[in-house]
mmCIF file of C-alpha atoms in Angstrom:
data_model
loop_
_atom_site.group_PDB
_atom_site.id
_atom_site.type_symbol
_atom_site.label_atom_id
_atom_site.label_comp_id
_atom_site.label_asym_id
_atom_site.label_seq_id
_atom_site.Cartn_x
_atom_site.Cartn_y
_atom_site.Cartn_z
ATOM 1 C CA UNK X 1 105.122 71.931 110.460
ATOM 2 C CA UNK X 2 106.256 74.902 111.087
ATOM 3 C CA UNK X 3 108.981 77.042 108.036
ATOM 4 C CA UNK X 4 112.511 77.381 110.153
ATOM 5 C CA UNK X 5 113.489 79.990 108.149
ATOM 6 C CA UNK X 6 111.893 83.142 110.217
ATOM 7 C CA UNK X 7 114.091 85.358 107.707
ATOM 8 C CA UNK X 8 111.546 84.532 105.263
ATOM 9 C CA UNK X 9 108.049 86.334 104.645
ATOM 10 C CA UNK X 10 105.497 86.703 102.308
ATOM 11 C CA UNK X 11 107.606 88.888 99.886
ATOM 12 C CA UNK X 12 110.408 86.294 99.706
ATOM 13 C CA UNK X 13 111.066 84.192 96.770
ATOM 14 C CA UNK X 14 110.775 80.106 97.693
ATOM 15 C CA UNK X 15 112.985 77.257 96.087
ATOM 16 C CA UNK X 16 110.983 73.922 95.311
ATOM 17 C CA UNK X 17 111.908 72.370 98.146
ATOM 18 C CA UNK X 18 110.509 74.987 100.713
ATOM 19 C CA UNK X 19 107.560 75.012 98.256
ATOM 20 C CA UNK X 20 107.376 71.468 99.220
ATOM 21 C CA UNK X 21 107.919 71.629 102.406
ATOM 22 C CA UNK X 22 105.475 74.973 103.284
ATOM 23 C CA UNK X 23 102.389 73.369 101.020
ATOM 24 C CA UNK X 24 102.255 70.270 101.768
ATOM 25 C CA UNK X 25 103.017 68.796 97.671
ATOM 26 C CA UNK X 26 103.889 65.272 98.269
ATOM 27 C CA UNK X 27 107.654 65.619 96.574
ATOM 28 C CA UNK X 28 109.636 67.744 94.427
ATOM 29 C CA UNK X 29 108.825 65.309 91.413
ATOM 30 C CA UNK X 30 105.357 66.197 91.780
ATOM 31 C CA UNK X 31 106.262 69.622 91.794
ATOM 32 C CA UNK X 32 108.030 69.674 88.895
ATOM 33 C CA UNK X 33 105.224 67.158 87.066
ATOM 34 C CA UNK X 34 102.542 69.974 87.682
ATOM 35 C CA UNK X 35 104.621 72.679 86.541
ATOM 36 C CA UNK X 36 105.177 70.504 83.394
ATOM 37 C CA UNK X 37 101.293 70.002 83.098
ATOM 38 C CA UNK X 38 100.890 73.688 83.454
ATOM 39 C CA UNK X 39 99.116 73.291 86.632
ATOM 40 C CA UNK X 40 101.276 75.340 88.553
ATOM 41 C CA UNK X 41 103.170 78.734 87.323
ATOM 42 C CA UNK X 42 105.369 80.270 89.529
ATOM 43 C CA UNK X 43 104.825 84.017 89.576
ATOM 44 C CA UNK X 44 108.025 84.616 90.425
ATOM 45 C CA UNK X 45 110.382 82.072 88.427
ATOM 46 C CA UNK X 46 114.090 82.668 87.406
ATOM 47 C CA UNK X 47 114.601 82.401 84.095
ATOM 48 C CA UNK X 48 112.576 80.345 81.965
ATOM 49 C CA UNK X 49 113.899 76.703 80.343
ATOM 50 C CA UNK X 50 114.929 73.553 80.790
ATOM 51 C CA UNK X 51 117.411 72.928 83.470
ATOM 52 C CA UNK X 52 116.822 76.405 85.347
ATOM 53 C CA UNK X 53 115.546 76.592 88.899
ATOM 54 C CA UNK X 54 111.880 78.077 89.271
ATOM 55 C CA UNK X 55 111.066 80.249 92.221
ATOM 56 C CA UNK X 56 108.305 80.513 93.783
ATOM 57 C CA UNK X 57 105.983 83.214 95.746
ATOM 58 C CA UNK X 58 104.372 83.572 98.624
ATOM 59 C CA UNK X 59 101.110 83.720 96.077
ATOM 60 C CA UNK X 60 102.466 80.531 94.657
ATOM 61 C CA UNK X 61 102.424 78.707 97.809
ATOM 62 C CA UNK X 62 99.226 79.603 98.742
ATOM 63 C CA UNK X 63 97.907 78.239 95.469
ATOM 64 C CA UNK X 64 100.398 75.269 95.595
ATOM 65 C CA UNK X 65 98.930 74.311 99.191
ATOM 66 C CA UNK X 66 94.994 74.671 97.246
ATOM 67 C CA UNK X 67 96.089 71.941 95.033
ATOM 68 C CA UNK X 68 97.726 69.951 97.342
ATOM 69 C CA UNK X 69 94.417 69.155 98.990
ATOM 70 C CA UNK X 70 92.422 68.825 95.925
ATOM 71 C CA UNK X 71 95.259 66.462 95.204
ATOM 72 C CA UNK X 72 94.801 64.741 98.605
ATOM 73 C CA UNK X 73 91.125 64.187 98.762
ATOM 74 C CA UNK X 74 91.184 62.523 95.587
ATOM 75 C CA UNK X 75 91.008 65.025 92.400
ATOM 76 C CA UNK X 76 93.097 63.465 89.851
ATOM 77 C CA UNK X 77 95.757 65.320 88.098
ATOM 78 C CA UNK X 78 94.072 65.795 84.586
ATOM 79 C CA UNK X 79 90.311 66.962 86.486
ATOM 80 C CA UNK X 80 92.700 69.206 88.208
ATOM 81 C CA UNK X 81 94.068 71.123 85.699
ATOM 82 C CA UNK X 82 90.543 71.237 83.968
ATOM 83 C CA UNK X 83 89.011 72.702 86.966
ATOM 84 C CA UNK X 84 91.851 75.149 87.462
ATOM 85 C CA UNK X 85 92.025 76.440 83.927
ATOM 86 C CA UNK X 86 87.819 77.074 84.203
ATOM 87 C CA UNK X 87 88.506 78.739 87.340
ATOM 88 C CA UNK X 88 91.172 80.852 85.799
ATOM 89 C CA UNK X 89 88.882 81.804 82.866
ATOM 90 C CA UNK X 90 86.079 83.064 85.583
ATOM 91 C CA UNK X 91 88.740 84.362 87.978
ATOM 92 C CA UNK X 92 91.324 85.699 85.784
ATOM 93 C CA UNK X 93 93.802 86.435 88.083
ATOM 94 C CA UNK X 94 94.379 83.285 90.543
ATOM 95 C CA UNK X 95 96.936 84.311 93.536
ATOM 96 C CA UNK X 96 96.852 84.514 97.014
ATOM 97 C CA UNK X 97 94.598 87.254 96.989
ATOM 98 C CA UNK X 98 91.685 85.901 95.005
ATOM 99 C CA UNK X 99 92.129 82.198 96.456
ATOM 100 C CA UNK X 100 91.458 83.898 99.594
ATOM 101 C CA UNK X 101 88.462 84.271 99.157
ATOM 102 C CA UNK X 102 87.854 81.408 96.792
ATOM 103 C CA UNK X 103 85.399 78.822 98.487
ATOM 104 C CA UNK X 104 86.210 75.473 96.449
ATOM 105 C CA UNK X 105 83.965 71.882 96.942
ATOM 106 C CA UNK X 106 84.989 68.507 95.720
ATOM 107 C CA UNK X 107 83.759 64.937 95.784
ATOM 108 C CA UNK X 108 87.295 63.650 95.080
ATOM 109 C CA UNK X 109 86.096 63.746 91.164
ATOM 110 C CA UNK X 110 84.761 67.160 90.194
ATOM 111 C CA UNK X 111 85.729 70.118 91.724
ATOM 112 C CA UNK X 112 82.864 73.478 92.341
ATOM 113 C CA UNK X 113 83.353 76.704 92.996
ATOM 114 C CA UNK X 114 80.767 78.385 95.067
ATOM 115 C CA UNK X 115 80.988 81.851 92.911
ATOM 116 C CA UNK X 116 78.198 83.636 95.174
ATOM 117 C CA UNK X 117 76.076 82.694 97.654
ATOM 118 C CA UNK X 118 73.446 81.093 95.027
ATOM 119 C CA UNK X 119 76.213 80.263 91.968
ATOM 120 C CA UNK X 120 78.238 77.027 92.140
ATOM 121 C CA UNK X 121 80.170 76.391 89.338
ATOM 122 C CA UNK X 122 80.863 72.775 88.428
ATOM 123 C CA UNK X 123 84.654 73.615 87.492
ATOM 124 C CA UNK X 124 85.052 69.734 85.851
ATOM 125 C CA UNK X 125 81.971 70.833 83.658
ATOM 126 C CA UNK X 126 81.084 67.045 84.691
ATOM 127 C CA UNK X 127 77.528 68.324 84.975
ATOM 128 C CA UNK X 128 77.426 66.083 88.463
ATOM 129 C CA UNK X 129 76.843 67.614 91.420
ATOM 130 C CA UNK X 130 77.403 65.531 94.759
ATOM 131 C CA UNK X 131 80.078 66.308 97.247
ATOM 132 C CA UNK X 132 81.700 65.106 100.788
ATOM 133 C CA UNK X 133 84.744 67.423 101.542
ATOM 134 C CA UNK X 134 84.657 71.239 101.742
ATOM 135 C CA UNK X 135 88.339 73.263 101.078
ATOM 136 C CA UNK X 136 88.328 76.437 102.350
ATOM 137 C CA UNK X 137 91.174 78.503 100.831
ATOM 138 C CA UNK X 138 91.045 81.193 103.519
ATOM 139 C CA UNK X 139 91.955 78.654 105.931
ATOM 140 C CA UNK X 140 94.568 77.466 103.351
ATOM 141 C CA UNK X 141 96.496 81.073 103.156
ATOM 142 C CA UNK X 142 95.893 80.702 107.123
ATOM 143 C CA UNK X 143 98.001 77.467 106.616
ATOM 144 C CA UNK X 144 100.879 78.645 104.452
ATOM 145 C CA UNK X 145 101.131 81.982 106.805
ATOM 146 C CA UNK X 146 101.634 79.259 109.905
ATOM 147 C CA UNK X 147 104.000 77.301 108.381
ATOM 148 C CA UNK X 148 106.564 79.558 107.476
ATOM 149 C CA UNK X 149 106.217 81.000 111.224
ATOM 150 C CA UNK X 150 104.112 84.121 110.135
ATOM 151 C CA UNK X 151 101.174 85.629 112.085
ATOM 152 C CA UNK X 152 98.029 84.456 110.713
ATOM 153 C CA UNK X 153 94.899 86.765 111.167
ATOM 154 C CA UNK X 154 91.923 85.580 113.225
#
């Protein structure tokens, strides 16, 4: 699907619901329950506290769509924010930028990080390592650029 807001680009700020829409998050609800599991920070948030809207970036919704599929081919919420809390220790700065060229594996259970071409990181420390589905974030930022009707480099 494709953003219909072509005043938008990747230095505007996003509600929930065209974080929803753009990423590919299965409602506003779930939105809001990984924010509250501190899965999900919005970079560029209004002011903090209960009852006030959050804002999000384009960074955000390239992150957002990342966990989306992790989310759709079967990671579970809680392995989820384990894996992205070990990737932020090792990454340190998790955005757009950095999940560009993050290459991420999971079996629906545990979720790896190929770190270089001979390091994979088991980022569920599960010790495990079997996989069937591949994520590739570049293609991901690729994703989020398409949707909200911007150019997407080859």
């Amino acid at each position: 699907m494709v953003f219909d807001d072509r005043k938008k680009s990747v230095t505007s700020r996003f509600t929930a619901a065209e974080a929803v829409r753009i990423t590919g998050i299965r409602s506003a609800h779930m939105l809001d329950y990984l924010h509250r599991m501190g899965i999900v920070r919005p970079q560029s948030a209004a002011t903090p506290g209960k009852g006030k809207r959050r804002h999000y970036s384009y960074k955000d919704l390239v992150v957002l769509r990342l966990v989306a599929r992790l989310l759709d081919q079967g990671l579970s919420v809680k392995r989820l924010k384990t894996s992205l809390a070990e990737l932020r220790n090792q990454v340190t700065v998790l955005d757009s930028d950095t999940a560009a060229a993050l290459f991420l594996v999971t079996d629906g259970r545990n979720a790896y990080w190929k770190k270089s071409p001979s390091d994979v990181v088991d980022l569920t420390a599960s010790g495990q390592f079997a996989f069937s589905f591949v994520l590739n974030a570049r293609q991901i930022h690729s994703e989020v650029r398409a949707a909200m009707g911007l150019p997407v480099a080859a």
